[in-house]
Amino acid sequence: MQITFTQEKEKGTWQFIIEHADLASYRDAVIKEHQSTLSIKGFRPGKIPRDIIEQRIGGLKLTEEALEKAMPDFLDQATKEHSVDVYGRPDIQVTKMTESSPIEMTVKFIKLPRVTLKTYTGLNVKKKEVKASEEDVVASLEEFRNLNAKETDVDRVSALGDKVKVDFDAFLDNIPLEGGSAKDHSIHLGESKQMYIPGFEEQFVGMKSGDSKDFTLTFPKDYGRKDLANRKVNFKAKVHKVLSVEKPELTDELAKKFGDFKSIGDLRDRLRKNLEEDAKRKEEERFELAVIQKLIEKNNFESIPQEMIADETERMIAELESSVTHQGGKFDEYLASIKKSKEDLKKDFSIRAIERIKTALLLREVAEKHSLVATQDAINEVITREKEHHAQNPEMASQIDSPHYRRHVANVLTSQNVIHYLKEHNTPSKK
């Protein structure tokens, strides 16, 4: 078999000239499959002579089926011979096929970009020391008190510390603001500042049940929605209920009611531990991203094909849509609320998509260079564990055993191996 390779920017073409001898073993396999499935009077299953199979199916048809079976191996051979990897599905065109002369075939494909690893260790990315402050612990204890507070309807004006149930509508230039209305919305006065724009919460202090109010607020200059940043928005609001909030005292008895705690000191220690674990997890995520970003900056990447960027942005949009749906929202309504179309998102996501592609290429290259690709034993261990976990769900268990899921597990484990390697080799050594 002869394979000729030509390249034009991010695309490549292979010209195959395939001798029939190259297909012999694949043709044998195809014939055996037909022998086991065909039913011909006078012959037992699996015992149909080869020449009868060839007469019944046709020589050219058998050659087509043999070529189809051989394609994965032929493409693998081509990638190794020319040190090039294919992105996505190649375009395969058989240009000549007869039973008497070599088969000619053209394969056009998008070339997977390569990374030239120049610097990927010793970057000395610093990891921050993290621990829970006393203020964090006190805030968590306060949240614990809020969760266990007793609420009582009161017939008086609201004060800081109360909760109010309100309806409100927002208007921009006298037009109702999409996503700017709420019914029976609960606001904990003095405890919810981070949830609202400055000045919003304070408008409801001093109001009682049945009171209505119109007010205007200016959104912050750095507000997430650009169409609202530094804009004046009018609100119409009505209070339906005022509730006093009685927080429980932080006593040992209270701590015992809500978990395996002997005292309020035990609860405080647990909260501190949880806060520190959460802070460490977040710092670990930040550190990983910092290492990857540094590596992207320090190494050279071939040009990223537009097809790859388009596919990655589509994946990112699908992830966002799944997240919105999972939280009970509708994606069309979400897009309307941020005044964006899917095409707008594609443009917004393009830079991040390139970073994600470069990250994947970088991890792949390091994995191959340092033999960090997940082993079959490691993959099997995960598959076995997952199947045991879903033993009562046969449909899920069968999906876990599929080639697609095995590839997913292999990719996850390989990424974990590489991330661990990169973190170990890019942290300042302790003296």
Short mmCIF file of C-alpha atoms in Angstrom, two decimals:
data_model
loop_
_atom_site.label_atom_id
_atom_site.label_comp_id
_atom_site.label_asym_id
_atom_site.label_seq_id
_atom_site.Cartn_x
_atom_site.Cartn_y
_atom_site.Cartn_z
CA MET A 1 0.00 0.00 0.00
CA GLN A 2 1.26 3.46 -0.92
CA ILE A 3 0.24 6.57 1.04
CA THR A 4 1.11 10.05 -0.21
CA PHE A 5 0.61 13.03 2.10
CA THR A 6 0.10 16.68 1.15
CA GLN A 7 -0.63 19.56 3.52
CA GLU A 8 -2.21 22.98 3.09
CA LYS A 9 -2.23 25.08 6.27
CA GLU A 10 -4.46 23.29 8.80
CA LYS A 11 -5.72 20.66 6.36
CA GLY A 12 -4.17 17.52 4.96
CA THR A 13 -4.83 15.00 2.19
CA TRP A 14 -3.77 11.36 1.88
CA GLN A 15 -3.76 9.59 -1.46
CA PHE A 16 -4.00 5.83 -0.95
CA ILE A 17 -3.11 3.19 -3.53
CA ILE A 18 -4.24 -0.11 -2.03
CA GLU A 19 -3.35 -3.50 -3.44
CA HIS A 20 -5.96 -6.24 -3.11
CA ALA A 21 -3.38 -8.21 -1.13
CA ASP A 22 -3.53 -5.45 1.51
CA LEU A 23 -7.20 -6.30 2.00
CA ALA A 24 -6.84 -10.09 2.06
CA SER A 25 -7.21 -10.60 5.83
CA TYR A 26 -10.10 -8.13 6.01
CA ARG A 27 -11.84 -9.85 3.10
CA ASP A 28 -11.43 -13.19 4.90
CA ALA A 29 -13.08 -11.69 8.01
CA VAL A 30 -15.97 -10.31 5.94
CA ILE A 31 -16.55 -13.69 4.27
CA LYS A 32 -16.58 -15.43 7.67
CA GLU A 33 -19.22 -12.99 8.88
CA HIS A 34 -21.40 -13.76 5.85
CA GLN A 35 -20.85 -17.50 6.36
CA SER A 36 -22.29 -17.21 9.87
CA THR A 37 -25.27 -15.04 8.92
CA LEU A 38 -26.32 -16.23 5.44
CA SER A 39 -28.90 -18.97 5.05
CA ILE A 40 -28.53 -20.97 1.83
CA LYS A 41 -30.49 -24.15 1.23
CA GLY A 42 -28.28 -27.23 1.27
CA PHE A 43 -25.59 -25.74 3.53
CA ARG A 44 -25.30 -25.74 7.30
CA PRO A 45 -24.77 -22.33 9.02
CA GLY A 46 -21.08 -21.43 8.97
CA LYS A 47 -20.26 -24.10 6.39
CA ILE A 48 -21.09 -22.25 3.18
CA PRO A 49 -18.11 -22.50 0.78
CA ARG A 50 -16.16 -19.35 0.05
CA ASP A 51 -16.87 -19.39 -3.69
CA ILE A 52 -20.63 -19.60 -3.02
CA ILE A 53 -20.38 -16.55 -0.74
CA GLU A 54 -18.48 -14.65 -3.43
CA GLN A 55 -21.11 -15.55 -6.03
CA ARG A 56 -24.01 -14.60 -3.75
CA ILE A 57 -22.58 -11.31 -2.40
CA GLY A 58 -20.43 -10.30 -5.36
CA GLY A 59 -16.68 -9.75 -5.46
CA LEU A 60 -16.85 -5.94 -5.64
CA LYS A 61 -19.30 -5.76 -2.73
CA LEU A 62 -16.98 -7.92 -0.62
CA THR A 63 -14.08 -5.63 -1.50
CA GLU A 64 -16.12 -2.59 -0.39
CA GLU A 65 -16.95 -4.25 2.93
CA ALA A 66 -13.32 -5.31 3.42
CA LEU A 67 -12.14 -1.75 2.77
CA GLU A 68 -14.65 -0.38 5.27
CA LYS A 69 -13.39 -2.84 7.89
CA ALA A 70 -9.76 -1.97 7.10
CA MET A 71 -10.17 1.82 7.22
CA PRO A 72 -9.40 2.33 10.95
CA ASP A 73 -6.14 0.39 10.57
CA PHE A 74 -5.21 2.13 7.30
CA LEU A 75 -5.83 5.58 8.81
CA ASP A 76 -3.83 4.62 11.88
CA GLN A 77 -0.95 3.55 9.64
CA ALA A 78 -1.14 6.85 7.74
CA THR A 79 -1.04 8.93 10.93
CA LYS A 80 2.04 7.05 12.14
CA GLU A 81 3.86 7.18 8.80
CA HIS A 82 3.42 10.93 8.44
CA SER A 83 3.41 11.93 12.14
CA VAL A 84 0.09 13.70 11.84
CA ASP A 85 -3.17 13.37 13.79
CA VAL A 86 -6.69 13.80 12.45
CA TYR A 87 -9.32 16.01 14.04
CA GLY A 88 -12.92 14.86 13.66
CA ARG A 89 -14.22 12.68 10.84
CA PRO A 90 -12.12 12.61 7.67
CA ASP A 91 -13.76 12.93 4.26
CA ILE A 92 -13.12 9.60 2.49
CA GLN A 93 -13.62 9.31 -1.28
CA VAL A 94 -12.91 6.08 -3.16
CA THR A 95 -11.92 7.28 -6.63
CA LYS A 96 -11.24 3.90 -8.24
CA MET A 97 -12.31 0.38 -7.32
CA THR A 98 -12.19 -2.65 -9.58
CA GLU A 99 -11.49 -6.31 -8.91
CA SER A 100 -8.46 -6.37 -11.18
CA SER A 101 -6.48 -3.21 -10.33
CA PRO A 102 -5.35 -1.37 -7.17
CA ILE A 103 -7.93 0.67 -5.27
CA GLU A 104 -7.39 4.43 -5.23
CA MET A 105 -8.73 6.56 -2.43
CA THR A 106 -8.49 10.19 -1.29
CA VAL A 107 -8.82 11.12 2.37
CA LYS A 108 -9.16 14.81 3.27
CA PHE A 109 -8.97 15.84 6.90
CA ILE A 110 -8.41 18.64 9.40
CA LYS A 111 -5.01 18.33 11.03
CA LEU A 112 -4.90 18.30 14.81
CA PRO A 113 -2.60 21.17 15.86
CA ARG A 114 0.68 20.24 17.49
CA VAL A 115 2.26 21.72 20.59
CA THR A 116 5.98 22.38 20.74
CA LEU A 117 6.81 21.83 24.40
CA LYS A 118 9.49 24.35 25.33
CA THR A 119 8.85 25.01 29.00
CA TYR A 120 6.44 23.02 31.12
CA THR A 121 8.25 22.45 34.43
CA GLY A 122 9.94 24.68 36.97
CA LEU A 123 7.60 27.63 36.49
CA ASN A 124 7.33 28.07 40.28
CA VAL A 125 3.65 28.99 40.38
CA LYS A 126 2.92 29.82 44.01
CA LYS A 127 0.08 28.27 45.93
CA LYS A 128 -1.54 30.51 48.53
CA GLU A 129 -1.82 29.52 52.16
CA VAL A 130 -5.50 29.38 53.08
CA LYS A 131 -7.31 29.15 56.38
CA ALA A 132 -10.65 30.22 57.76
CA SER A 133 -10.64 33.58 59.53
CA GLU A 134 -12.59 34.22 62.71
CA GLU A 135 -14.84 36.53 60.66
CA ASP A 136 -15.65 33.64 58.31
CA VAL A 137 -16.53 31.37 61.23
CA VAL A 138 -18.73 34.04 62.83
CA ALA A 139 -20.51 34.60 59.49
CA SER A 140 -21.17 30.85 59.19
CA LEU A 141 -22.52 30.70 62.72
CA GLU A 142 -24.79 33.64 61.85
CA GLU A 143 -25.99 31.78 58.76
CA PHE A 144 -26.65 28.75 60.96
CA ARG A 145 -28.74 30.95 63.27
CA ASN A 146 -30.64 32.36 60.28
CA LEU A 147 -31.47 28.88 59.01
CA ASN A 148 -32.92 27.96 62.40
CA ALA A 149 -34.66 31.26 63.08
CA LYS A 150 -38.34 31.56 64.01
CA GLU A 151 -40.39 33.87 61.77
CA THR A 152 -43.56 35.59 63.00
CA ASP A 153 -46.02 37.87 61.15
CA VAL A 154 -46.04 41.34 62.71
CA ASP A 155 -48.34 44.33 62.21
CA ARG A 156 -45.78 47.13 62.24
CA VAL A 157 -43.26 48.85 60.01
CA SER A 158 -40.25 46.80 59.04
CA ALA A 159 -36.82 47.21 60.62
CA LEU A 160 -33.36 45.83 59.98
CA GLY A 161 -33.35 42.15 60.87
CA ASP A 162 -36.95 41.61 59.69
CA LYS A 163 -38.02 39.77 56.56
CA VAL A 164 -40.44 41.28 54.08
CA LYS A 165 -42.47 39.54 51.38
CA VAL A 166 -42.75 41.83 48.37
CA ASP A 167 -43.83 42.12 44.75
CA PHE A 168 -41.77 44.39 42.51
CA ASP A 169 -41.44 45.36 38.86
CA ALA A 170 -38.48 47.11 37.25
CA PHE A 171 -38.67 49.51 34.29
CA LEU A 172 -35.94 50.84 32.01
CA ASP A 173 -37.02 53.91 30.02
CA ASN A 174 -40.62 53.11 31.07
CA ILE A 175 -40.38 49.65 29.47
CA PRO A 176 -40.71 46.55 31.72
CA LEU A 177 -37.29 45.04 32.27
CA GLU A 178 -36.98 41.39 31.24
CA GLY A 179 -36.26 39.34 34.35
CA GLY A 180 -36.98 42.41 36.48
CA SER A 181 -40.21 41.28 38.14
CA ALA A 182 -40.87 39.10 41.18
CA LYS A 183 -43.90 37.97 43.17
CA ASP A 184 -43.93 37.12 46.89
CA HIS A 185 -40.17 37.67 46.98
CA SER A 186 -38.47 37.34 50.38
CA ILE A 187 -35.86 39.91 51.50
CA HIS A 188 -34.03 39.61 54.82
CA LEU A 189 -33.35 43.24 55.65
CA GLY A 190 -29.74 43.90 56.58
CA GLU A 191 -28.70 40.34 55.68
CA SER A 192 -29.02 40.33 51.88
CA LYS A 193 -26.80 43.16 50.62
CA GLN A 194 -24.70 40.91 48.38
CA MET A 195 -27.82 39.74 46.54
CA TYR A 196 -29.00 43.15 45.33
CA ILE A 197 -27.69 46.35 43.79
CA PRO A 198 -26.72 49.06 46.31
CA GLY A 199 -29.74 50.81 47.84
CA PHE A 200 -32.37 48.23 46.86
CA GLU A 201 -32.70 46.45 50.19
CA GLU A 202 -32.83 49.70 52.17
CA GLN A 203 -35.95 50.85 50.27
CA PHE A 204 -38.08 48.36 52.22
CA VAL A 205 -37.01 49.44 55.71
CA GLY A 206 -39.88 51.34 57.41
CA MET A 207 -42.65 49.83 55.25
CA LYS A 208 -45.56 47.77 56.56
CA SER A 209 -47.93 45.22 55.04
CA GLY A 210 -50.00 46.80 52.24
CA ASP A 211 -47.58 49.68 51.60
CA SER A 212 -46.56 50.49 48.02
CA LYS A 213 -43.56 52.47 46.86
CA ASP A 214 -41.97 53.78 43.65
CA PHE A 215 -38.24 54.42 43.63
CA THR A 216 -35.33 54.84 41.22
CA LEU A 217 -31.83 53.33 41.53
CA THR A 218 -28.71 53.59 39.38
CA PHE A 219 -27.07 50.28 38.55
CA PRO A 220 -23.30 49.99 39.24
CA LYS A 221 -20.90 50.91 36.43
CA ASP A 222 -19.39 47.42 36.52
CA TYR A 223 -22.74 45.58 36.53
CA GLY A 224 -22.67 42.26 34.66
CA ARG A 225 -25.35 43.22 32.15
CA LYS A 226 -23.85 45.95 30.00
CA ASP A 227 -27.30 47.23 28.97
CA LEU A 228 -27.98 48.07 32.64
CA ALA A 229 -24.54 49.27 33.78
CA ASN A 230 -24.71 52.87 35.08
CA ARG A 231 -28.38 53.13 33.99
CA LYS A 232 -31.27 54.47 36.06
CA VAL A 233 -34.02 51.89 36.61
CA ASN A 234 -37.46 52.63 38.07
CA PHE A 235 -39.10 50.19 40.50
CA LYS A 236 -42.70 49.74 41.62
CA ALA A 237 -42.93 47.67 44.80
CA LYS A 238 -45.56 46.48 47.28
CA VAL A 239 -45.03 44.85 50.68
CA HIS A 240 -47.39 41.97 51.53
CA LYS A 241 -45.92 40.79 54.81
CA VAL A 242 -43.51 41.85 57.52
CA LEU A 243 -42.02 39.06 59.61
CA SER A 244 -39.92 39.38 62.72
CA VAL A 245 -36.96 37.01 62.74
CA GLU A 246 -36.01 35.55 66.10
CA LYS A 247 -32.61 33.91 65.89
CA PRO A 248 -31.81 31.20 68.44
CA GLU A 249 -29.02 31.74 70.93
CA LEU A 250 -25.85 29.81 70.18
CA THR A 251 -25.99 27.31 73.02
CA ASP A 252 -24.68 23.79 73.49
CA GLU A 253 -28.27 22.52 73.46
CA LEU A 254 -28.87 24.10 70.04
CA ALA A 255 -25.70 22.52 68.66
CA LYS A 256 -26.77 19.06 69.90
CA LYS A 257 -30.10 19.37 68.03
CA PHE A 258 -28.52 19.83 64.63
CA GLY A 259 -25.82 17.20 64.38
CA ASP A 260 -23.27 15.11 66.17
CA PHE A 261 -22.04 18.02 68.26
CA LYS A 262 -21.46 18.00 72.02
CA SER A 263 -21.18 21.75 72.31
CA ILE A 264 -21.24 25.01 70.39
CA GLY A 265 -17.45 24.74 70.38
CA ASP A 266 -17.72 21.47 68.43
CA LEU A 267 -20.03 23.18 65.93
CA ARG A 268 -17.61 26.10 65.61
CA ASP A 269 -14.71 23.68 64.98
CA ARG A 270 -16.70 21.79 62.33
CA LEU A 271 -17.65 25.00 60.56
CA ARG A 272 -14.02 26.15 60.60
CA LYS A 273 -12.90 22.79 59.17
CA ASN A 274 -15.55 22.92 56.43
CA LEU A 275 -14.61 26.50 55.55
CA GLU A 276 -10.92 25.60 55.33
CA GLU A 277 -11.62 22.53 53.17
CA ASP A 278 -13.75 24.65 50.85
CA ALA A 279 -11.07 27.36 50.71
CA LYS A 280 -8.38 24.75 49.95
CA ARG A 281 -10.51 23.26 47.17
CA LYS A 282 -11.04 26.68 45.60
CA GLU A 283 -7.33 27.52 45.92
CA GLU A 284 -6.44 24.18 44.32
CA GLU A 285 -8.72 25.03 41.38
CA ARG A 286 -7.17 28.51 41.10
CA PHE A 287 -3.67 27.04 41.27
CA GLU A 288 -4.43 24.48 38.54
CA LEU A 289 -5.79 27.20 36.25
CA ALA A 290 -2.76 29.41 36.98
CA VAL A 291 -0.36 26.59 36.07
CA ILE A 292 -2.24 25.80 32.85
CA GLN A 293 -2.43 29.49 31.87
CA LYS A 294 1.30 29.88 32.43
CA LEU A 295 2.01 26.80 30.31
CA ILE A 296 -0.18 28.08 27.48
CA GLU A 297 1.78 31.36 27.52
CA LYS A 298 5.18 29.61 27.57
CA ASN A 299 4.65 27.05 24.78
CA ASN A 300 4.05 27.22 21.04
CA PHE A 301 0.88 25.97 19.37
CA GLU A 302 0.16 25.49 15.69
CA SER A 303 -2.76 27.49 14.32
CA ILE A 304 -6.11 26.31 15.70
CA PRO A 305 -8.53 25.40 12.86
CA GLN A 306 -11.81 27.31 12.79
CA GLU A 307 -13.67 23.99 12.77
CA MET A 308 -12.20 23.13 16.18
CA ILE A 309 -13.11 26.54 17.59
CA ALA A 310 -16.67 26.25 16.24
CA ASP A 311 -17.09 22.77 17.76
CA GLU A 312 -15.73 23.91 21.13
CA THR A 313 -18.00 26.96 21.29
CA GLU A 314 -20.97 24.70 20.50
CA ARG A 315 -19.93 22.45 23.40
CA MET A 316 -19.67 25.46 25.71
CA ILE A 317 -23.13 26.67 24.72
CA ALA A 318 -24.53 23.16 25.27
CA GLU A 319 -22.92 23.11 28.75
CA LEU A 320 -24.46 26.49 29.57
CA GLU A 321 -27.88 25.40 28.30
CA SER A 322 -27.68 22.21 30.38
CA SER A 323 -26.79 24.28 33.47
CA VAL A 324 -29.70 26.69 32.94
CA THR A 325 -32.14 23.81 32.36
CA HIS A 326 -30.82 21.91 35.39
CA GLN A 327 -31.64 24.94 37.55
CA GLY A 328 -35.21 24.94 36.26
CA GLY A 329 -34.82 27.72 33.71
CA LYS A 330 -35.54 27.91 29.98
CA PHE A 331 -32.59 28.68 27.75
CA ASP A 332 -34.57 30.94 25.39
CA GLU A 333 -35.73 33.02 28.36
CA TYR A 334 -32.17 33.13 29.70
CA LEU A 335 -30.88 34.42 26.37
CA ALA A 336 -33.63 37.04 26.31
CA SER A 337 -32.76 38.16 29.86
CA ILE A 338 -29.10 38.80 28.92
CA LYS A 339 -30.10 40.20 25.51
CA LYS A 340 -27.93 37.70 23.63
CA SER A 341 -28.45 35.26 20.78
CA LYS A 342 -26.60 31.98 20.31
CA GLU A 343 -24.51 33.70 17.66
CA ASP A 344 -23.56 36.36 20.21
CA LEU A 345 -22.51 33.63 22.64
CA LYS A 346 -20.34 32.01 19.98
CA LYS A 347 -18.45 35.28 19.56
CA ASP A 348 -18.21 35.78 23.33
CA PHE A 349 -16.96 32.23 23.90
CA SER A 350 -14.41 32.08 21.07
CA ILE A 351 -11.37 33.22 23.10
CA ARG A 352 -12.22 30.88 25.98
CA ALA A 353 -12.79 28.08 23.44
CA ILE A 354 -9.26 28.54 22.08
CA GLU A 355 -7.88 28.36 25.64
CA ARG A 356 -9.79 25.13 26.27
CA ILE A 357 -8.49 23.62 23.04
CA LYS A 358 -4.91 24.62 23.88
CA THR A 359 -5.31 23.14 27.35
CA ALA A 360 -6.48 19.81 25.90
CA LEU A 361 -3.63 19.78 23.36
CA LEU A 362 -1.10 20.58 26.07
CA LEU A 363 -2.34 17.84 28.41
CA ARG A 364 -2.32 15.35 25.53
CA GLU A 365 1.27 16.18 24.59
CA VAL A 366 2.57 15.94 28.16
CA ALA A 367 0.67 12.67 28.68
CA GLU A 368 2.37 11.10 25.66
CA LYS A 369 5.80 12.50 26.49
CA HIS A 370 5.79 11.17 30.05
CA SER A 371 3.68 8.01 29.61
CA LEU A 372 0.86 9.40 31.73
CA VAL A 373 -1.94 7.91 29.62
CA ALA A 374 -4.40 5.98 31.80
CA THR A 375 -3.66 2.25 32.04
CA GLN A 376 -6.26 -0.40 31.27
CA ASP A 377 -6.07 -1.57 34.90
CA ALA A 378 -6.94 1.93 36.14
CA ILE A 379 -9.80 2.22 33.63
CA ASN A 380 -11.14 -1.24 34.58
CA GLU A 381 -11.03 -0.33 38.26
CA VAL A 382 -13.23 2.73 37.67
CA ILE A 383 -15.61 0.81 35.38
CA THR A 384 -15.99 -1.99 37.95
CA ARG A 385 -16.66 0.50 40.74
CA GLU A 386 -19.24 2.38 38.64
CA LYS A 387 -21.02 -0.86 37.65
CA GLU A 388 -21.23 -1.94 41.29
CA HIS A 389 -22.64 1.47 42.21
CA HIS A 390 -25.34 1.15 39.52
CA ALA A 391 -25.98 -2.58 39.98
CA GLN A 392 -29.72 -1.98 40.41
CA ASN A 393 -29.93 -0.11 37.09
CA PRO A 394 -29.15 -2.54 34.21
CA GLU A 395 -29.53 0.17 31.55
CA MET A 396 -26.99 2.43 33.28
CA ALA A 397 -24.65 -0.54 33.88
CA SER A 398 -24.66 -1.38 30.15
CA GLN A 399 -23.83 2.24 29.26
CA ILE A 400 -20.93 2.20 31.71
CA ASP A 401 -19.50 -0.84 29.91
CA SER A 402 -19.71 0.82 26.48
CA PRO A 403 -16.59 1.80 24.46
CA HIS A 404 -17.74 5.45 24.56
CA TYR A 405 -17.83 5.53 28.37
CA ARG A 406 -14.49 3.72 28.60
CA ARG A 407 -12.94 6.43 26.42
CA HIS A 408 -14.49 9.06 28.69
CA VAL A 409 -12.99 7.40 31.79
CA ALA A 410 -9.62 7.10 30.03
CA ASN A 411 -9.64 10.82 29.18
CA VAL A 412 -10.58 11.84 32.73
CA LEU A 413 -7.91 9.63 34.34
CA THR A 414 -5.25 10.77 31.87
CA SER A 415 -6.10 14.44 32.54
CA GLN A 416 -5.87 13.81 36.29
CA ASN A 417 -2.45 12.17 35.85
CA VAL A 418 -1.13 15.08 33.79
CA ILE A 419 -2.56 17.77 36.10
CA HIS A 420 -0.94 16.03 39.08
CA TYR A 421 2.39 15.87 37.22
CA LEU A 422 2.26 19.53 36.18
CA LYS A 423 1.33 20.73 39.67
CA GLU A 424 4.16 18.73 41.23
CA HIS A 425 6.72 20.08 38.76
CA ASN A 426 5.66 23.73 38.82
CA THR A 427 5.43 24.42 42.54
CA PRO A 428 8.33 26.15 44.30
CA SER A 429 10.35 23.60 46.27
CA LYS A 430 10.19 23.87 50.04
CA LYS A 431 13.60 24.42 51.63
#
